[in-house]
XYZ file of C-alpha atoms in Angstrom:
111
model
C -17.802 -25.361 -7.840
C -16.060 -28.666 -7.227
C -15.903 -28.860 -3.414
C -14.129 -32.249 -3.375
C -10.937 -30.749 -4.780
C -8.807 -28.098 -3.159
C -7.727 -24.884 -4.731
C -3.936 -24.589 -4.938
C -1.564 -21.756 -5.658
C 2.183 -21.264 -5.317
C 3.867 -18.051 -4.170
C 7.508 -17.024 -3.947
C 9.220 -15.339 -0.985
C 7.793 -11.962 -2.077
C 4.215 -13.357 -2.119
C 4.101 -13.241 -5.930
C 1.747 -15.860 -7.341
C 3.702 -18.269 -9.541
C 1.054 -20.923 -10.240
C -2.688 -21.544 -9.781
C -4.652 -24.739 -10.419
C -8.049 -25.004 -12.127
C -10.020 -25.131 -8.865
C -8.318 -21.879 -7.778
C -9.363 -20.314 -11.112
C -12.980 -21.328 -10.436
C -12.888 -19.369 -7.159
C -10.784 -16.448 -8.432
C -10.949 -16.172 -12.246
C -9.548 -12.601 -12.203
C -6.301 -13.493 -10.365
C -3.226 -14.351 -12.439
C 0.369 -15.443 -12.199
C 2.444 -12.419 -11.193
C -0.182 -10.923 -8.882
C 0.768 -10.319 -5.238
C -1.371 -12.707 -3.201
C -2.313 -10.418 -0.296
C -3.239 -7.601 -2.703
C -5.152 -9.804 -5.130
C -6.865 -12.114 -2.634
C -7.459 -9.861 0.359
C -7.096 -6.294 -0.996
C -4.326 -5.524 1.526
C -1.115 -3.528 1.209
C 0.919 -5.838 3.453
C 0.978 -9.609 4.034
C -2.002 -10.851 6.016
C -1.568 -11.262 9.763
C -3.266 -14.655 9.563
C -1.328 -15.897 6.521
C -0.736 -19.662 6.784
C 2.818 -19.163 5.484
C 3.772 -17.287 8.657
C 1.917 -19.473 11.146
C 3.747 -22.238 12.987
C 0.927 -24.704 12.289
C 0.772 -23.612 8.605
C -3.024 -23.332 8.772
C -5.433 -20.404 8.935
C -9.204 -19.920 8.733
C -10.358 -16.521 7.526
C -13.083 -14.707 5.601
C -12.323 -14.170 1.907
C -13.833 -10.851 0.801
C -13.736 -11.722 -2.908
C -15.702 -14.956 -2.730
C -17.562 -13.937 0.456
C -16.887 -17.255 2.167
C -14.851 -18.551 5.083
C -11.900 -20.636 3.920
C -9.279 -22.752 5.626
C -5.861 -22.485 4.010
C -2.856 -24.752 4.485
C 0.702 -24.036 3.377
C 3.910 -25.973 2.899
C 7.329 -24.758 1.848
C 8.380 -26.403 -1.405
C 11.044 -26.389 -4.086
C 9.535 -24.958 -7.294
C 11.276 -25.277 -10.655
C 14.589 -25.918 -8.916
C 14.288 -22.905 -6.611
C 13.872 -22.819 -2.807
C 11.612 -20.648 -0.629
C 8.340 -21.184 -2.437
C 5.080 -21.991 -0.660
C 2.218 -24.104 -1.906
C -1.080 -22.962 -0.423
C -4.252 -24.975 -0.684
C -7.649 -24.001 0.604
C -11.228 -25.125 0.810
C -14.448 -23.335 1.581
C -15.796 -23.758 5.111
C -19.314 -22.492 4.323
C -22.102 -24.799 5.357
C -25.862 -24.346 5.634
C -25.703 -24.380 9.437
C -22.772 -22.013 9.944
C -19.019 -22.324 9.836
C -17.429 -25.748 9.902
C -14.295 -26.059 12.009
C -14.081 -22.400 12.913
C -14.709 -20.816 16.270
C -14.869 -17.416 14.575
C -17.974 -15.307 14.170
C -20.552 -16.846 11.865
C -21.521 -13.724 9.986
C -19.702 -11.832 7.294
C -17.414 -9.178 8.821
C -18.320 -5.510 8.184
């Protein structure tokens, strides 16, 4: 995994994934354009409570159940292919040998 580059994906206002970069594909090879991000990434039926899109600071650290790692995600509203109300979300793994970097959360995988 290339840890120097950030994974990036773009979602529309309905949380439908419109684009993923190569680093994202390395983390989540089974997720495709057209998937609903909260269903595909977090196995949820509704948008995540800690989604960086809905946070004022546009940043969230959470445990990803698919890759079994803590990640920090950042979002920014963008114009995509001439359309408004799209969000670019980038993330990086926070896993380190000595615990969780930059996260005051628990340091073990949630049950």
